[in-house]
Coordinates of C-alpha atoms in Angstrom, one line a residue:
X1 CA -103.1 -2.2 -122.1
X2 CA -100.8 -3.4 -124.9
X3 CA -97.9 -3.5 -122.5
X4 CA -99.9 -5.6 -120.0
X5 CA -100.9 -8.1 -122.7
X6 CA -97.3 -8.4 -123.9
X7 CA -96.1 -8.9 -120.4
X8 CA -98.7 -11.6 -119.7
X9 CA -97.6 -13.5 -122.8
X10 CA -94.0 -13.3 -121.9
X11 CA -94.7 -14.5 -118.4
X12 CA -96.9 -17.3 -119.7
X13 CA -94.4 -18.6 -122.2
X14 CA -91.1 -17.7 -120.6
X15 CA -91.5 -18.9 -117.0
X16 CA -89.4 -22.0 -117.8
X17 CA -86.6 -19.7 -119.0
X18 CA -86.8 -17.6 -115.8
X19 CA -86.7 -20.7 -113.5
X20 CA -83.9 -22.2 -115.4
X21 CA -81.9 -19.0 -115.5
X22 CA -82.5 -18.4 -111.8
X23 CA -81.2 -21.9 -111.0
X24 CA -78.2 -21.9 -113.4
X25 CA -77.6 -18.2 -114.0
X26 CA -77.9 -16.3 -110.8
X27 CA -75.9 -13.2 -111.5
X28 CA -76.4 -10.2 -113.7
X29 CA -73.4 -11.1 -115.8
X30 CA -74.9 -14.5 -116.5
X31 CA -78.2 -13.0 -117.5
X32 CA -76.4 -10.5 -119.8
X33 CA -74.4 -13.4 -121.4
X34 CA -77.6 -15.4 -122.0
X35 CA -79.5 -12.4 -123.4
X36 CA -76.5 -11.5 -125.7
X37 CA -76.3 -15.1 -127.0
X38 CA -80.0 -15.2 -127.7
X39 CA -79.9 -11.8 -129.5
X40 CA -77.0 -13.0 -131.6
X41 CA -78.3 -16.4 -132.3
X42 CA -81.9 -15.4 -133.0
X43 CA -82.3 -12.2 -134.9
X44 CA -86.1 -12.3 -134.5
X45 CA -85.7 -11.4 -130.8
X46 CA -83.6 -8.4 -131.7
X47 CA -86.2 -7.2 -134.1
X48 CA -89.0 -7.8 -131.6
X49 CA -87.2 -5.9 -128.9
X50 CA -86.5 -3.0 -131.3
X51 CA -90.2 -2.8 -132.1
X52 CA -91.0 -2.7 -128.4
X53 CA -88.4 0.0 -127.5
X54 CA -89.3 2.2 -130.5
X55 CA -92.2 4.0 -128.5
X56 CA -89.6 4.8 -125.8
X57 CA -87.6 6.9 -128.2
X58 CA -88.8 10.3 -126.8
X59 CA -87.6 9.3 -123.4
X60 CA -84.2 8.4 -124.8
X61 CA -84.0 11.8 -126.5
X62 CA -84.8 13.5 -123.2
X63 CA -82.0 11.5 -121.6
X64 CA -79.6 12.5 -124.3
X65 CA -80.4 16.2 -123.7
X66 CA -79.9 15.6 -120.0
X67 CA -76.4 14.3 -120.7
X68 CA -75.7 17.2 -123.0
X69 CA -76.1 19.4 -120.0
X70 CA -72.5 18.6 -119.2
X71 CA -71.1 21.5 -121.3
X72 CA -73.1 23.9 -119.1
X73 CA -71.5 22.5 -116.0
X74 CA -68.1 22.7 -117.8
X75 CA -68.8 26.4 -118.6
X76 CA -69.9 27.1 -115.0
X77 CA -66.6 25.8 -113.6
X78 CA -64.7 28.0 -116.1
X79 CA -66.7 31.1 -115.1
X80 CA -66.4 30.4 -111.4
X81 CA -64.3 33.1 -109.5
X82 CA -64.9 32.1 -105.9
X83 CA -62.3 33.3 -103.6
X84 CA -60.5 31.0 -101.1
X85 CA -61.4 33.0 -98.0
X86 CA -59.1 33.7 -95.1
X87 CA -56.4 31.1 -94.3
X88 CA -53.8 30.8 -91.6
X89 CA -50.9 30.7 -94.1
X90 CA -50.8 31.7 -97.7
X91 CA -53.5 30.9 -100.2
X92 CA -54.4 27.9 -102.4
X93 CA -52.3 28.0 -105.6
X94 CA -51.5 25.8 -108.6
X95 CA -47.9 25.5 -109.6
X96 CA -46.4 24.6 -112.9
X97 CA -43.3 22.6 -112.0
X98 CA -40.7 20.3 -113.4
X99 CA -39.3 17.2 -111.9
X100 CA -35.8 15.9 -112.8
X101 CA -34.1 12.5 -112.0
X102 CA -30.4 12.1 -112.5
X103 CA -28.9 8.6 -111.8
X104 CA -25.2 8.7 -111.2
X105 CA -24.4 5.2 -109.9
X106 CA -23.9 2.5 -111.0
X107 CA -25.0 3.6 -114.4
X108 CA -25.8 7.2 -115.6
X109 CA -29.3 7.9 -116.6
X110 CA -31.5 11.0 -116.5
X111 CA -34.9 12.5 -117.5
X112 CA -37.1 15.5 -116.8
X113 CA -40.9 15.9 -117.0
X114 CA -43.4 18.7 -116.4
X115 CA -45.5 18.3 -113.3
X116 CA -48.5 20.1 -111.9
X117 CA -48.6 20.7 -108.2
X118 CA -51.5 21.9 -106.0
X119 CA -50.4 23.9 -102.9
X120 CA -53.0 24.4 -100.2
X121 CA -52.9 25.5 -96.5
X122 CA -53.5 22.4 -94.5
X123 CA -56.3 23.9 -92.5
X124 CA -58.2 25.2 -95.5
X125 CA -61.5 23.7 -96.7
X126 CA -63.5 24.8 -99.7
X127 CA -63.0 25.5 -103.4
X128 CA -61.5 28.3 -105.3
X129 CA -62.2 29.4 -108.8
X130 CA -63.9 26.1 -109.8
X131 CA -60.3 24.7 -110.2
X132 CA -59.1 23.5 -106.8
X133 CA -60.8 22.2 -103.8
X134 CA -59.8 20.5 -100.5
X135 CA -61.8 18.7 -97.8
X136 CA -65.1 19.1 -99.7
X137 CA -67.8 16.6 -99.2
X138 CA -68.3 14.4 -102.2
X139 CA -71.7 14.2 -103.8
X140 CA -73.2 10.8 -102.9
X141 CA -75.6 10.7 -105.8
X142 CA -74.0 10.7 -109.2
X143 CA -77.0 12.3 -110.9
X144 CA -76.7 15.2 -108.5
X145 CA -73.4 16.1 -110.2
X146 CA -75.2 17.1 -113.3
X147 CA -77.2 20.0 -111.7
X148 CA -75.7 23.4 -110.8
X149 CA -76.0 22.8 -107.1
X150 CA -73.9 19.6 -107.4
X151 CA -71.5 21.4 -109.7
X152 CA -70.5 23.8 -107.0
X153 CA -69.1 20.8 -105.0
X154 CA -66.9 19.7 -107.9
X155 CA -63.6 21.2 -109.2
X156 CA -61.1 20.1 -111.8
X157 CA -58.4 19.4 -109.1
X158 CA -59.2 18.0 -105.7
X159 CA -57.1 17.3 -102.6
X160 CA -58.8 14.6 -100.5
X161 CA -57.5 14.2 -97.0
X162 CA -58.4 10.5 -97.0
X163 CA -55.7 9.9 -99.7
X164 CA -52.8 11.3 -97.6
X165 CA -50.8 10.3 -94.6
X166 CA -52.6 7.5 -92.6
X167 CA -55.1 5.8 -94.9
X168 CA -58.8 6.3 -94.2
X169 CA -59.8 8.6 -91.4
X170 CA -63.0 9.8 -93.1
X171 CA -63.7 12.1 -90.2
X172 CA -60.3 13.8 -90.2
X173 CA -59.0 16.7 -92.3
X174 CA -55.4 17.4 -93.2
X175 CA -55.0 19.7 -90.2
X176 CA -56.2 17.1 -87.8
X177 CA -53.9 14.5 -89.4
X178 CA -50.9 16.8 -89.2
X179 CA -51.7 17.5 -85.5
X180 CA -51.1 13.8 -84.9
X181 CA -47.8 13.8 -86.7
X182 CA -46.2 16.3 -89.1
X183 CA -44.6 14.0 -91.7
X184 CA -44.1 13.6 -95.4
X185 CA -45.1 10.5 -97.3
X186 CA -43.5 8.4 -100.0
X187 CA -45.5 6.1 -102.3
X188 CA -44.4 3.4 -104.6
X189 CA -46.1 1.8 -107.7
X190 CA -47.2 -1.2 -105.5
X191 CA -49.7 0.9 -103.6
X192 CA -47.5 0.8 -100.5
X193 CA -46.7 3.9 -98.5
X194 CA -44.0 5.1 -96.0
X195 CA -44.5 8.1 -93.8
X196 CA -41.3 9.8 -92.9
X197 CA -40.8 12.4 -90.1
X198 CA -38.7 15.1 -91.7
X199 CA -37.9 17.8 -89.1
X200 CA -35.9 20.9 -89.5
X201 CA -32.2 20.5 -88.9
X202 CA -31.4 23.3 -86.5
X203 CA -27.7 22.9 -87.2
X204 CA -28.3 24.1 -90.8
X205 CA -26.8 27.6 -91.4
X206 CA -29.7 28.6 -93.6
X207 CA -32.7 27.9 -91.4
X208 CA -35.5 30.1 -90.3
X209 CA -36.0 29.3 -86.6
X210 CA -39.3 29.5 -84.7
X211 CA -39.9 33.1 -83.7
X212 CA -38.6 34.6 -86.9
X213 CA -34.9 34.5 -86.2
X214 CA -32.9 34.3 -89.4
X215 CA -29.3 33.5 -89.9
X216 CA -27.5 36.8 -90.8
X217 CA -25.5 35.0 -93.5
X218 CA -28.6 34.5 -95.6
X219 CA -30.2 37.4 -97.4
X220 CA -33.9 38.0 -96.7
X221 CA -34.6 37.9 -100.4
X222 CA -33.3 34.4 -100.8
X223 CA -35.5 31.4 -100.0
X224 CA -34.4 29.8 -96.7
X225 CA -33.3 26.2 -96.9
X226 CA -34.5 23.2 -94.8
X227 CA -32.0 20.4 -94.6
X228 CA -32.2 16.9 -93.1
X229 CA -31.4 13.3 -93.6
X230 CA -33.5 10.2 -93.1
X231 CA -32.8 6.5 -93.3
X232 CA -34.2 4.6 -96.3
X233 CA -36.2 1.5 -95.2
X234 CA -38.9 1.5 -97.9
X235 CA -38.9 -0.2 -101.3
X236 CA -39.6 2.6 -103.9
X237 CA -37.8 1.6 -107.1
X238 CA -37.0 -1.9 -108.3
X239 CA -33.6 -0.6 -109.4
X240 CA -32.5 0.4 -105.8
X241 CA -32.2 -1.7 -102.6
X242 CA -34.1 -0.9 -99.5
X243 CA -30.9 0.2 -97.7
X244 CA -29.3 3.7 -97.7
X245 CA -30.5 7.1 -96.8
X246 CA -32.1 10.3 -98.2
X247 CA -30.6 13.7 -98.0
X248 CA -33.3 16.4 -98.3
X249 CA -32.8 20.1 -99.2
X250 CA -36.0 22.1 -99.5
X251 CA -36.6 25.8 -99.9
X252 CA -39.1 27.3 -97.4
X253 CA -42.0 27.9 -99.8
X254 CA -43.6 30.7 -97.6
X255 CA -42.1 34.0 -96.8
X256 CA -41.6 35.5 -93.4
X257 CA -45.0 35.7 -91.6
X258 CA -46.4 32.9 -93.8
X259 CA -48.4 35.3 -96.0
X260 CA -47.0 34.9 -99.5
X261 CA -45.9 31.8 -101.5
X262 CA -42.5 32.3 -103.0
X263 CA -41.4 29.2 -104.8
X264 CA -41.2 25.4 -104.6
X265 CA -37.7 23.8 -104.8
X266 CA -37.0 20.4 -103.2
X267 CA -34.0 18.2 -103.9
X268 CA -33.7 14.6 -102.6
X269 CA -30.4 12.7 -102.9
X270 CA -30.5 8.9 -102.5
X271 CA -27.2 7.5 -101.2
X272 CA -26.3 3.8 -100.8
X273 CA -25.4 2.2 -97.4
X274 CA -21.8 2.8 -98.3
X275 CA -22.3 6.5 -98.8
X276 CA -22.3 6.6 -102.6
X277 CA -24.7 9.1 -104.2
X278 CA -26.9 7.1 -106.5
X279 CA -29.9 9.2 -107.5
X280 CA -30.6 13.0 -107.4
X281 CA -34.3 14.0 -107.8
X282 CA -35.5 17.5 -107.8
X283 CA -39.0 19.2 -108.0
X284 CA -39.1 22.9 -108.6
X285 CA -41.6 25.5 -109.8
X286 CA -41.1 27.1 -113.2
X287 CA -43.2 30.3 -112.9
X288 CA -45.1 32.3 -110.3
X289 CA -48.0 30.4 -108.6
X290 CA -51.4 30.7 -110.2
X291 CA -54.3 32.0 -108.2
X292 CA -57.4 30.0 -109.4
X293 CA -59.8 32.8 -108.3
X294 CA -58.0 35.3 -110.6
X295 CA -57.6 33.1 -113.7
X296 CA -59.6 34.1 -116.8
X297 CA -61.6 31.6 -118.9
X298 CA -58.8 31.5 -121.4
X299 CA -56.1 30.9 -118.8
X300 CA -58.2 28.0 -117.3
X301 CA -58.7 26.4 -120.7
X302 CA -55.0 26.7 -121.4
X303 CA -54.0 25.2 -118.1
X304 CA -56.4 22.2 -118.5
X305 CA -55.4 21.5 -122.1
X306 CA -51.6 21.9 -121.5
X307 CA -51.3 20.4 -118.0
X308 CA -54.5 18.5 -117.2
X309 CA -53.2 15.3 -118.9
X310 CA -50.0 15.0 -116.8
X311 CA -51.5 12.9 -114.0
X312 CA -52.7 10.3 -116.5
X313 CA -49.2 10.2 -118.0
X314 CA -47.4 9.5 -114.8
X315 CA -47.6 5.7 -114.9
X316 CA -46.7 5.4 -118.6
X317 CA -43.7 7.6 -117.9
X318 CA -42.6 5.3 -115.1
X319 CA -42.9 2.2 -117.3
X320 CA -40.9 4.0 -120.1
X321 CA -38.0 4.9 -117.8
X322 CA -38.0 1.5 -116.2
X323 CA -37.8 -0.1 -119.6
X324 CA -34.8 2.1 -120.4
X325 CA -33.0 1.1 -117.2
X326 CA -33.7 -2.6 -117.7
X327 CA -33.0 -3.0 -121.4
X328 CA -30.6 -0.2 -122.2
X329 CA -28.7 0.3 -119.0
X330 CA -28.9 -3.4 -117.9
X331 CA -29.5 -2.6 -114.3
X332 CA -30.2 -5.3 -111.8
X333 CA -33.8 -5.5 -110.4
X334 CA -34.4 -5.6 -106.7
X335 CA -37.6 -7.7 -106.1
X336 CA -40.1 -6.1 -103.9
X337 CA -39.8 -7.3 -100.3
X338 CA -42.7 -7.3 -97.9
X339 CA -43.0 -3.9 -96.1
X340 CA -41.5 -3.3 -92.7
X341 CA -43.5 -2.3 -89.6
X342 CA -42.7 1.3 -90.3
X343 CA -44.5 1.3 -93.7
X344 CA -48.1 1.0 -94.8
X345 CA -49.0 -2.0 -96.9
X346 CA -50.9 -1.8 -100.1
X347 CA -54.7 -1.7 -100.3
X348 CA -56.4 -5.0 -99.9
X349 CA -58.4 -6.5 -102.7
X350 CA -62.0 -7.6 -102.3
X351 CA -61.1 -11.1 -101.1
X352 CA -58.5 -9.9 -98.6
X353 CA -61.1 -7.4 -97.3
X354 CA -63.6 -10.1 -96.7
X355 CA -61.0 -12.3 -94.9
X356 CA -59.8 -9.4 -92.8
X357 CA -63.2 -8.9 -91.3
X358 CA -63.5 -12.7 -90.6
X359 CA -60.0 -12.8 -89.1
X360 CA -60.8 -9.9 -86.9
X361 CA -63.8 -11.8 -85.5
X362 CA -61.7 -14.9 -85.1
X363 CA -58.9 -13.1 -83.3
X364 CA -61.5 -11.5 -81.0
X365 CA -62.9 -15.0 -80.3
X366 CA -59.4 -16.3 -79.4
X367 CA -58.8 -13.4 -77.0
X368 CA -62.1 -14.1 -75.3
X369 CA -61.1 -17.8 -74.9
X370 CA -57.7 -16.9 -73.3
X371 CA -57.2 -17.6 -69.6
X372 CA -54.4 -15.0 -69.4
X373 CA -55.0 -11.4 -68.5
X374 CA -54.2 -10.2 -72.0
X375 CA -54.9 -7.0 -74.1
X376 CA -54.3 -7.5 -77.8
X377 CA -53.9 -4.4 -80.0
X378 CA -54.9 -5.5 -83.5
X379 CA -53.6 -3.3 -86.3
X380 CA -55.0 -4.3 -89.7
X381 CA -53.5 -3.6 -93.1
X382 CA -54.8 -2.4 -96.4
X383 CA -58.5 -2.1 -95.4
X384 CA -58.8 1.4 -93.8
X385 CA -60.4 -0.3 -90.7
X386 CA -59.6 1.1 -87.3
X387 CA -57.2 -0.4 -84.7
X388 CA -59.0 -2.5 -82.1
X389 CA -58.0 -3.3 -78.5
X390 CA -59.3 -6.8 -77.6
X391 CA -59.4 -7.6 -73.9
X392 CA -59.6 -11.1 -72.4
X393 CA -62.0 -11.8 -69.5
X394 CA -59.2 -12.1 -66.8
X395 CA -58.0 -8.7 -67.9
X396 CA -61.4 -7.2 -67.6
X397 CA -61.8 -8.6 -64.0
X398 CA -58.4 -7.1 -63.0
X399 CA -57.6 -10.2 -60.9
X400 CA -54.3 -10.8 -62.7
X401 CA -51.5 -8.6 -64.0
X402 CA -52.4 -7.5 -67.5
X403 CA -50.0 -8.1 -70.3
X404 CA -50.2 -6.3 -73.7
X405 CA -49.5 -7.7 -77.2
X406 CA -49.6 -5.8 -80.4
X407 CA -50.6 -7.8 -83.4
X408 CA -49.8 -5.8 -86.5
X409 CA -50.5 -7.0 -90.0
X410 CA -47.9 -5.6 -92.4
X411 CA -49.4 -6.6 -95.7
X412 CA -52.9 -7.8 -96.7
X413 CA -51.4 -11.0 -98.2
X414 CA -51.3 -12.3 -94.7
X415 CA -55.1 -12.9 -94.7
X416 CA -55.0 -15.1 -97.8
X417 CA -51.9 -17.0 -96.5
X418 CA -53.4 -17.6 -93.0
X419 CA -56.3 -19.7 -94.4
X420 CA -53.8 -22.1 -95.9
X421 CA -52.6 -23.3 -92.5
X422 CA -54.3 -26.0 -90.6
X423 CA -52.7 -24.9 -87.3
X424 CA -52.9 -21.4 -85.8
X425 CA -49.6 -21.5 -84.0
X426 CA -47.7 -22.7 -87.1
X427 CA -49.4 -20.0 -89.1
X428 CA -48.5 -17.2 -86.7
X429 CA -45.0 -18.4 -86.1
X430 CA -44.1 -18.8 -89.9
X431 CA -45.7 -15.6 -90.9
X432 CA -43.9 -13.7 -88.1
X433 CA -40.5 -15.3 -88.3
X434 CA -40.1 -16.5 -91.9
X435 CA -42.4 -14.7 -94.3
X436 CA -42.5 -11.4 -92.2
X437 CA -46.1 -10.5 -93.1
X438 CA -47.0 -9.6 -89.5
X439 CA -45.3 -8.0 -86.5
X440 CA -45.8 -9.1 -82.9
X441 CA -44.5 -7.0 -80.1
X442 CA -44.3 -9.8 -77.5
X443 CA -43.9 -13.2 -79.1
X444 CA -43.7 -14.9 -75.7
X445 CA -47.4 -14.3 -75.2
X446 CA -48.4 -16.3 -78.3
X447 CA -49.0 -19.6 -76.4
X448 CA -51.6 -17.6 -74.4
X449 CA -53.4 -16.6 -77.5
X450 CA -53.2 -19.7 -79.8
X451 CA -52.8 -23.3 -78.6
X452 CA -50.6 -25.9 -80.1
X453 CA -53.3 -28.6 -80.3
X454 CA -55.6 -30.1 -83.0
X455 CA -58.9 -28.2 -83.6
X456 CA -62.1 -29.6 -82.3
X457 CA -64.2 -31.7 -84.8
X458 CA -66.2 -29.5 -87.2
X459 CA -69.9 -30.2 -87.4
X460 CA -71.9 -28.6 -90.2
X461 CA -75.7 -28.3 -90.5
X462 CA -76.3 -28.2 -94.3
X463 CA -74.9 -30.0 -97.3
X464 CA -73.6 -26.8 -99.0
X465 CA -71.3 -26.1 -96.0
X466 CA -70.2 -29.8 -96.0
X467 CA -69.4 -29.7 -99.7
X468 CA -67.3 -26.5 -99.3
X469 CA -65.5 -27.9 -96.3
X470 CA -64.5 -31.1 -98.2
X471 CA -63.2 -29.0 -101.1
X472 CA -61.2 -26.7 -98.7
X473 CA -59.8 -29.6 -96.7
X474 CA -58.8 -31.5 -99.9
X475 CA -57.1 -28.4 -101.5
X476 CA -55.5 -26.9 -98.4
X477 CA -51.7 -26.9 -98.5
X478 CA -49.1 -25.1 -96.4
X479 CA -48.0 -22.0 -98.3
X480 CA -44.4 -21.6 -99.4
X481 CA -42.2 -19.3 -97.5
X482 CA -42.0 -15.8 -99.0
X483 CA -38.4 -16.1 -100.1
X484 CA -37.1 -14.6 -103.3
X485 CA -33.6 -13.6 -104.5
X486 CA -32.9 -10.0 -103.6
X487 CA -31.7 -9.2 -107.1
X488 CA -32.4 -10.5 -110.6
X489 CA -28.8 -11.6 -110.8
X490 CA -28.8 -13.6 -107.6
X491 CA -29.4 -17.3 -107.7
X492 CA -32.0 -19.0 -105.4
X493 CA -30.6 -20.3 -102.1
X494 CA -31.9 -23.7 -102.8
X495 CA -32.1 -25.4 -106.2
X496 CA -35.6 -26.6 -107.2
X497 CA -36.2 -30.3 -107.1
X498 CA -39.0 -32.6 -108.3
X499 CA -39.7 -33.7 -104.7
X500 CA -42.7 -32.3 -102.9
X501 CA -43.3 -31.9 -99.2
X502 CA -46.3 -33.9 -98.0
X503 CA -48.1 -33.0 -94.7
X504 CA -48.6 -36.4 -93.0
X505 CA -50.7 -35.0 -90.2
X506 CA -54.1 -36.7 -90.1
X507 CA -56.3 -33.6 -89.8
X508 CA -57.1 -30.9 -92.3
X509 CA -59.7 -28.6 -90.7
X510 CA -58.3 -25.5 -89.1
X511 CA -59.4 -23.8 -85.9
X512 CA -60.7 -20.9 -88.0
X513 CA -62.7 -23.4 -90.1
X514 CA -64.3 -24.7 -86.9
X515 CA -65.1 -21.2 -85.6
X516 CA -66.6 -20.0 -88.8
X517 CA -68.8 -23.0 -89.6
X518 CA -70.0 -23.5 -86.0
X519 CA -70.2 -20.1 -84.4
X520 CA -70.3 -17.4 -87.2
X521 CA -73.4 -16.1 -88.9
X522 CA -74.7 -17.5 -92.2
X523 CA -73.4 -14.5 -94.2
X524 CA -70.0 -14.9 -92.6
X525 CA -69.9 -18.6 -93.5
X526 CA -70.9 -17.8 -97.1
X527 CA -68.2 -15.2 -97.5
X528 CA -65.5 -17.4 -95.9
X529 CA -66.2 -20.6 -97.8
X530 CA -66.5 -18.7 -101.1
X531 CA -63.2 -16.7 -100.6
X532 CA -61.2 -19.7 -99.4
X533 CA -62.4 -22.0 -102.1
X534 CA -61.6 -19.4 -104.8
X535 CA -58.1 -18.9 -103.4
X536 CA -57.4 -22.6 -103.4
X537 CA -58.9 -23.3 -106.8
X538 CA -56.9 -20.4 -108.2
X539 CA -53.7 -22.2 -107.2
X540 CA -54.7 -25.3 -109.0
X541 CA -56.5 -23.9 -112.0
X542 CA -55.6 -20.2 -112.3
X543 CA -51.8 -19.9 -111.9
X544 CA -52.4 -18.6 -108.4
X545 CA -54.3 -15.6 -109.7
X546 CA -58.0 -14.9 -108.8
X547 CA -58.2 -12.8 -112.0
X548 CA -57.2 -15.7 -114.2
X549 CA -59.7 -17.9 -112.3
X550 CA -62.5 -15.4 -112.9
X551 CA -61.5 -15.3 -116.6
X552 CA -61.8 -19.0 -116.9
X553 CA -65.2 -18.9 -115.2
X554 CA -66.3 -16.2 -117.5
X555 CA -65.4 -18.3 -120.6
X556 CA -67.2 -21.3 -119.1
X557 CA -70.3 -19.3 -118.3
X558 CA -70.3 -17.7 -121.8
X559 CA -70.0 -21.1 -123.4
X560 CA -72.9 -22.4 -121.3
X561 CA -75.0 -19.4 -122.2
X562 CA -74.3 -20.0 -125.9
X563 CA -75.2 -23.6 -125.6
X564 CA -78.5 -22.8 -123.9
X565 CA -79.4 -20.2 -126.5
X566 CA -78.7 -22.6 -129.3
X567 CA -81.0 -25.2 -127.9
X568 CA -83.8 -22.8 -127.2
X569 CA -84.6 -22.0 -130.9
X570 CA -88.1 -23.7 -131.0
X571 CA -89.1 -22.2 -127.7
X572 CA -87.9 -18.7 -128.6
X573 CA -89.6 -18.8 -132.0
X574 CA -92.9 -19.7 -130.3
X575 CA -92.6 -16.8 -127.9
X576 CA -91.8 -14.3 -130.6
X577 CA -94.7 -15.4 -132.8
X578 CA -97.2 -15.0 -129.9
X579 CA -95.9 -11.6 -129.0
X580 CA -96.2 -10.5 -132.7
X581 CA -99.7 -11.7 -132.8
X582 CA -100.6 -9.7 -129.8
X583 CA -99.0 -6.6 -131.2
X584 CA -100.8 -7.0 -134.6
X585 CA -104.2 -7.3 -133.0
X586 CA -103.8 -4.0 -131.0

């Protein structure tokens, strides 16, 4: 009854605050800022809230006990001795390894670090010893992880198939991905990925051939070597160019018959385009592989304490060694180029993901409007979305000869750059030929997809869309060409001047603007106008960074919340006094 009376008093006296907050402070962050400002400015509110929450203290204690259940889950994982079950080759193991890097040209530099490696059969699914799992379904409910049934689905180290080879593929395990292509992957610190096909070189004298035939010159007790060479076309380190090649020498980790794991030893040598060896990297195991199912509680604790932190130290180690090469060795820096068509671009951020979905719809619309028998294979970048084949109406009828075009986005930055252009043909041509953010298999078919003509007039049906359109049209500018010096020591090709290029064309709305604001749904219009407006405002007010723009908005909203809280003192005092009177009469 007391709670009902208090709630009634709050609603009676605070409805102006609710209405004002709903109008001016629409997000949870704004409500949090307003509440924090009120609590700091008016101590009476804090005391009143404390008095109201005090009866809920038993529930808080129960929640704390629930959280303290975590040590039991920790103990359950340590006491777990689940076997891996039958596999087609070897068993899941944990390997204590060391990685070494030795730079020999143009400056000498070297380092070595410990590294923990998980080795699993690619077709294996499950968990072993509470330490290592692969292909296990993740618990959708976070609270379920606190109970023993949920704990059985969690281990200390996890191999998730979605994180390897082609991004995404939630319905595919490692075996299914490797059935598509047996490759190895290289990742860089920019979240880009290159998948290399590294086949066995049958000319190698120390090769185990299919069928178990072994070169007589190699002893059966020695690990057999796998040798090959691949061309380097992926930007991995800022201190190396994208040219050159890798020479790979790896020991066969499995014995004859694929039953036992012997050792891990892989050496990769990076050579320049002129044949100079520049960098030698090696990863090798230090001791016998660990079977998680046979490890004791003490061995698991020792492994977690001594090796569990290594993954968190990877990035700080990279930064440390990069600083040594830059400041101490004075090496030139090769700026990151946009990835080639053979590489996988970085993951898209939230704005790029929104624009990718809208661009996909728009490209589908362009294909439907084409009068040519055209099949467009659209390959997105950074979003994990599937490839889509878009077929024009003449191609569906079969009345004309069908022509195919692959439209592949190489980097998610294309989506934010595309909205800067007022002309589709100009956007596609510049991003394909100059900035190289997309790859097109048959450029001659572009006139059949995008027309070189002004877009139709855009008519909007509400004032909010009209306001956003005016902002977008006013701020829209053609983006600069992605052109940077290859190295830090190179000078720009053109000296900067105080002159600016002005677009004298008399129309600003783009064809994509017209499609979104006249044919798309209300939710799509909201996403598009918000994303594009933020991108353009960030260039004028946030140094081109959406993060800086958000920080500026946060400071503005926090200041506004403080201003509102300061001016509400008489109103808040009245509400607190009435609530206290109700509490005292109960």
